GROMACS .gro file of C-alpha atoms in nm:
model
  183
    1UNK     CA    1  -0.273  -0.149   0.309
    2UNK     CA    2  -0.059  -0.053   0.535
    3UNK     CA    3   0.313   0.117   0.421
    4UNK     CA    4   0.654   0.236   0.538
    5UNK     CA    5   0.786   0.508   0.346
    6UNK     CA    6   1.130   0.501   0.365
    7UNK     CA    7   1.414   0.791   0.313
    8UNK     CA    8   1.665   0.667   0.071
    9UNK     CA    9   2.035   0.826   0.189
   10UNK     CA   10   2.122   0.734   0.537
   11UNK     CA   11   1.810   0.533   0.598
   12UNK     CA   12   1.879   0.253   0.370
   13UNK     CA   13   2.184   0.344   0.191
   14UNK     CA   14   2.480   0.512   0.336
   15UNK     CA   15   2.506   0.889   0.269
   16UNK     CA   16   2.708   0.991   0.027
   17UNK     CA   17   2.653   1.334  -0.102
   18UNK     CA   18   2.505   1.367  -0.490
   19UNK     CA   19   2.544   0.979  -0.514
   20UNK     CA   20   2.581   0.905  -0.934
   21UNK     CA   21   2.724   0.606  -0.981
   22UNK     CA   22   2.561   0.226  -0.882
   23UNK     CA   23   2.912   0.157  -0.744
   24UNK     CA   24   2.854   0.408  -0.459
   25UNK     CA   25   2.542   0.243  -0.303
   26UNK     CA   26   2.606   0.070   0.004
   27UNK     CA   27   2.316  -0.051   0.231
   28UNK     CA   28   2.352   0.059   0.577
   29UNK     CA   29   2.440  -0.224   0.785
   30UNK     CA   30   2.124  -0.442   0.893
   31UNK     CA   31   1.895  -0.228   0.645
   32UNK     CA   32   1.837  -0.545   0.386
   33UNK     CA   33   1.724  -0.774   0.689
   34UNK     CA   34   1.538  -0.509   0.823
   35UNK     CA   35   1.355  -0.460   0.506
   36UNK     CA   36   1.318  -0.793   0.453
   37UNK     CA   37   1.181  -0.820   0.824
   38UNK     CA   38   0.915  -0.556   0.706
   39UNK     CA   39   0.818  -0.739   0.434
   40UNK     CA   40   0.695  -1.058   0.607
   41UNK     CA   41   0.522  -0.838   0.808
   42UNK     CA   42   0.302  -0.723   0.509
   43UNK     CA   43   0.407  -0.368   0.477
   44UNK     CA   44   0.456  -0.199   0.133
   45UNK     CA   45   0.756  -0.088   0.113
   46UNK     CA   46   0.812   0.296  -0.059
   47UNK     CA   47   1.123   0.467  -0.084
   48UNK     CA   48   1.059   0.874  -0.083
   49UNK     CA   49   1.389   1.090  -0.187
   50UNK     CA   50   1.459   1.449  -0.235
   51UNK     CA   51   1.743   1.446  -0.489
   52UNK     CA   52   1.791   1.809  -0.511
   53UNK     CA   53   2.133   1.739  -0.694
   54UNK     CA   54   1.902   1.658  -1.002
   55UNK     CA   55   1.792   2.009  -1.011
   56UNK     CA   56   2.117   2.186  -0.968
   57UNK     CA   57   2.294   1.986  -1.236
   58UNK     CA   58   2.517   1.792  -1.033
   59UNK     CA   59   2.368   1.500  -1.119
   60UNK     CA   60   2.102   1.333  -1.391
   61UNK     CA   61   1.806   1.152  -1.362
   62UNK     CA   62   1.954   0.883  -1.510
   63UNK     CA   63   2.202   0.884  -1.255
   64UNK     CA   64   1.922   0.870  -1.017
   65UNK     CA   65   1.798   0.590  -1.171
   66UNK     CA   66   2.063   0.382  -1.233
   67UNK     CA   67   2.148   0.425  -0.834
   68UNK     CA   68   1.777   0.282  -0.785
   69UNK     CA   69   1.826  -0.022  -1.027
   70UNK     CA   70   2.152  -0.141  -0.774
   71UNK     CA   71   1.959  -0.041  -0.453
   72UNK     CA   72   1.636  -0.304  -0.594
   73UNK     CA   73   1.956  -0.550  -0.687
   74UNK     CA   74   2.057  -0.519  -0.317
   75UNK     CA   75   1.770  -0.518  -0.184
   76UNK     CA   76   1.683  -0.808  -0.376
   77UNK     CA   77   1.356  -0.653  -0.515
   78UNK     CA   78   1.168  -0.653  -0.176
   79UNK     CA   79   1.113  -0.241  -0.232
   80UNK     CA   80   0.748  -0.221  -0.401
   81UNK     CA   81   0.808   0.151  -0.564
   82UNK     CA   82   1.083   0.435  -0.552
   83UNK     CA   83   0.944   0.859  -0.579
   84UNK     CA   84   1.209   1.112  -0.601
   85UNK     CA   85   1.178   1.512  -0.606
   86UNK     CA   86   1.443   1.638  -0.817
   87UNK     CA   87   1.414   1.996  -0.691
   88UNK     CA   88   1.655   2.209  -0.491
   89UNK     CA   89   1.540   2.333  -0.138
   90UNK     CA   90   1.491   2.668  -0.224
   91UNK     CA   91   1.217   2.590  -0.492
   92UNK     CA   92   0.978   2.491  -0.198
   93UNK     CA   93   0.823   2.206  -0.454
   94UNK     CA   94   0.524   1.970  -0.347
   95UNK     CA   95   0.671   1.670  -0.389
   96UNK     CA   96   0.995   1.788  -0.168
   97UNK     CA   97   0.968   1.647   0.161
   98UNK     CA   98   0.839   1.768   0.429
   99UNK     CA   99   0.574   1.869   0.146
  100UNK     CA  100   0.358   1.566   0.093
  101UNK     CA  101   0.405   1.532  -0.276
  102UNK     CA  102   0.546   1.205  -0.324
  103UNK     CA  103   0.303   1.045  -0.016
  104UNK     CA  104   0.057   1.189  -0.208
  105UNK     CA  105   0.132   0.998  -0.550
  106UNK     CA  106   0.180   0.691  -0.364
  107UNK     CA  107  -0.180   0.691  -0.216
  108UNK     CA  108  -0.289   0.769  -0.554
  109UNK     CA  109  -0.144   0.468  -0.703
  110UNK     CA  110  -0.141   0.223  -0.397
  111UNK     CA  111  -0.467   0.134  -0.184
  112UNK     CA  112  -0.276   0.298   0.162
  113UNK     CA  113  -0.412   0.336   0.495
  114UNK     CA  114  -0.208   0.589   0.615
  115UNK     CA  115  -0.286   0.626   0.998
  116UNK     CA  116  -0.131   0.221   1.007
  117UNK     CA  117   0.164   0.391   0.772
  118UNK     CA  118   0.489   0.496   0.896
  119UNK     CA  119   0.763   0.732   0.780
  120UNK     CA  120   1.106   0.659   0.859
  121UNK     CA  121   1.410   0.883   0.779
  122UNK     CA  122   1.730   1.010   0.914
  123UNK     CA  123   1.624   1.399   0.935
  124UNK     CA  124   1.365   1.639   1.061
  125UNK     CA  125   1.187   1.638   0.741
  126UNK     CA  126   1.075   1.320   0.743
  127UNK     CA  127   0.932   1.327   1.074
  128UNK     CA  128   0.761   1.640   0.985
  129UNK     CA  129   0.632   1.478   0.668
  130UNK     CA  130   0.473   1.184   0.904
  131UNK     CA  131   0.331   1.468   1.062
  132UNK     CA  132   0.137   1.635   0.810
  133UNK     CA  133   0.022   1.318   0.624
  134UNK     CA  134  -0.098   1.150   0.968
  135UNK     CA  135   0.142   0.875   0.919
  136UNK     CA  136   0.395   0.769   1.249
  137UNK     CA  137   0.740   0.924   1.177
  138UNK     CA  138   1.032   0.749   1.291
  139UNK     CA  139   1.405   0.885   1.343
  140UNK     CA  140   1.648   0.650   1.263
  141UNK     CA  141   2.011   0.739   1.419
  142UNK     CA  142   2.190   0.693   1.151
  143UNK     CA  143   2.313   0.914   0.867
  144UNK     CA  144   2.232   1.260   0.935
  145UNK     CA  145   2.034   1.107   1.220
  146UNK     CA  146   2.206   1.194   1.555
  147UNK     CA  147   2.218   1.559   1.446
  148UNK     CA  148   1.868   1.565   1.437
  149UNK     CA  149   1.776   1.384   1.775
  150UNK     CA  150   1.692   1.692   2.003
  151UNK     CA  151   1.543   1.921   1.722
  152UNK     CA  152   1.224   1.695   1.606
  153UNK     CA  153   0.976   1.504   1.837
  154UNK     CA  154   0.867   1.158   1.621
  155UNK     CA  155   0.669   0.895   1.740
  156UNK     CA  156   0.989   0.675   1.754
  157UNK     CA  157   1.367   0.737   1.750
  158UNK     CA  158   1.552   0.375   1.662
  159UNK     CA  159   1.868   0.296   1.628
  160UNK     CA  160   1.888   0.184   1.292
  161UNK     CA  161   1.652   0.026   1.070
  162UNK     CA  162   1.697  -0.297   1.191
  163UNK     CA  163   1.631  -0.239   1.568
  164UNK     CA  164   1.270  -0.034   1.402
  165UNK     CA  165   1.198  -0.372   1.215
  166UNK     CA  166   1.244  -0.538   1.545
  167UNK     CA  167   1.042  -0.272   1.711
  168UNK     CA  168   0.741  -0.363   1.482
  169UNK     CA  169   0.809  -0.730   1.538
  170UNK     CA  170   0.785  -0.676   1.909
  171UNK     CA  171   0.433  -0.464   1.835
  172UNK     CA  172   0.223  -0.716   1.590
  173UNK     CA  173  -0.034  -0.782   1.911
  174UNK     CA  174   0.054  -0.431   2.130
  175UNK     CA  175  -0.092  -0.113   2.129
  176UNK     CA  176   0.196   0.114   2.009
  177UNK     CA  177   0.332   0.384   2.235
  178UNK     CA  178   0.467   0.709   2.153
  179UNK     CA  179   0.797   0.892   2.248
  180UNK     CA  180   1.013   0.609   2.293
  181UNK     CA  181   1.372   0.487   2.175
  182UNK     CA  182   1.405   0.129   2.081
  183UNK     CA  183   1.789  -0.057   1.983
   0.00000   0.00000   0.00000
């Protein structure tokens, strides 16, 4: 089946460092149609998130995954699964992205054809994740996203999340092409 693996903090939700509490989450604007848009098109939808607060004590799991149950309330369910590496960068952990750790548990659990699988996130280490699983990776410009723009090459750069959903809309009976930036 095919997937989009999507970064959690300035991909879907706005960024807000060590987020803890549900009251914090706030989609980033167009992110629940786009995901919705994603849906009818079939894709499973997989959030991927280093949470490297976790493992410096900043914040809890729990507060992780309390922050997950409002995102699926927003969201309005239409999210299939959530991963999370609680490690900090330094550790160099599998499952912290760009390592493929949490990919790799998803493919384990869910029937995914990962060449028709995309990656989507607002930094370099998503893209570079796409990379090394032989998924698509997509920059999205928001978030950390505009920092990033000249110092990662992904198959796509978008706008937002919304103008990639449209970009797969758009692509249902085209080839896709490579190295371009869609609104």
């Amino acid at each position: 089946m095919r997937c989009i693996f999507l970064d959690r903090d300035g991909t879907i939700v706005r960024e807000r460092n060590f987020m803890r509490y549900p009251w914090e989450v706030e989609p980033v604007p167009g992110a629940v149609e786009a995901v919705r848009r994603m849906k009818e098109l079939g894709y499973l939808l997989i959030v991927i998130s280093n949470q490297s607060g976790v493992g410096r004590g900043i914040i809890t799991m729990e507060d992780v995954l309390a922050v997950e149950q409002r995102i699926r309330e927003i969201f309005s369910g239409m999210i299939d699964r959530f991963y999370y590496c609680p490690s900090r960068p330094e550790e160099n952990a599998w499952c912290r992205k760009p390592n493929p750790g949490m990919v790799e548990d998803a493919m384990r659990e869910f029937d995914i054809d990962i060449k028709e699988s995309w990656v989507v996130g607002d930094r370099c280490s998503d893209v570079e994740l796409a990379e090394r699983v032989g998924a698509r990776g997509v920059l999205v410009l928001t978030g950390y996203g505009q920092r990033f723009v000249n110092r990662c090459s992904p198959f796509l750069i978008a706008s937002d999340l919304l103008a990639f959903a449209r970009y797969l809309e758009r692509s249902v009976d085209m080839p896709l092409q490579s190295g371009i930036q869609t609104q």
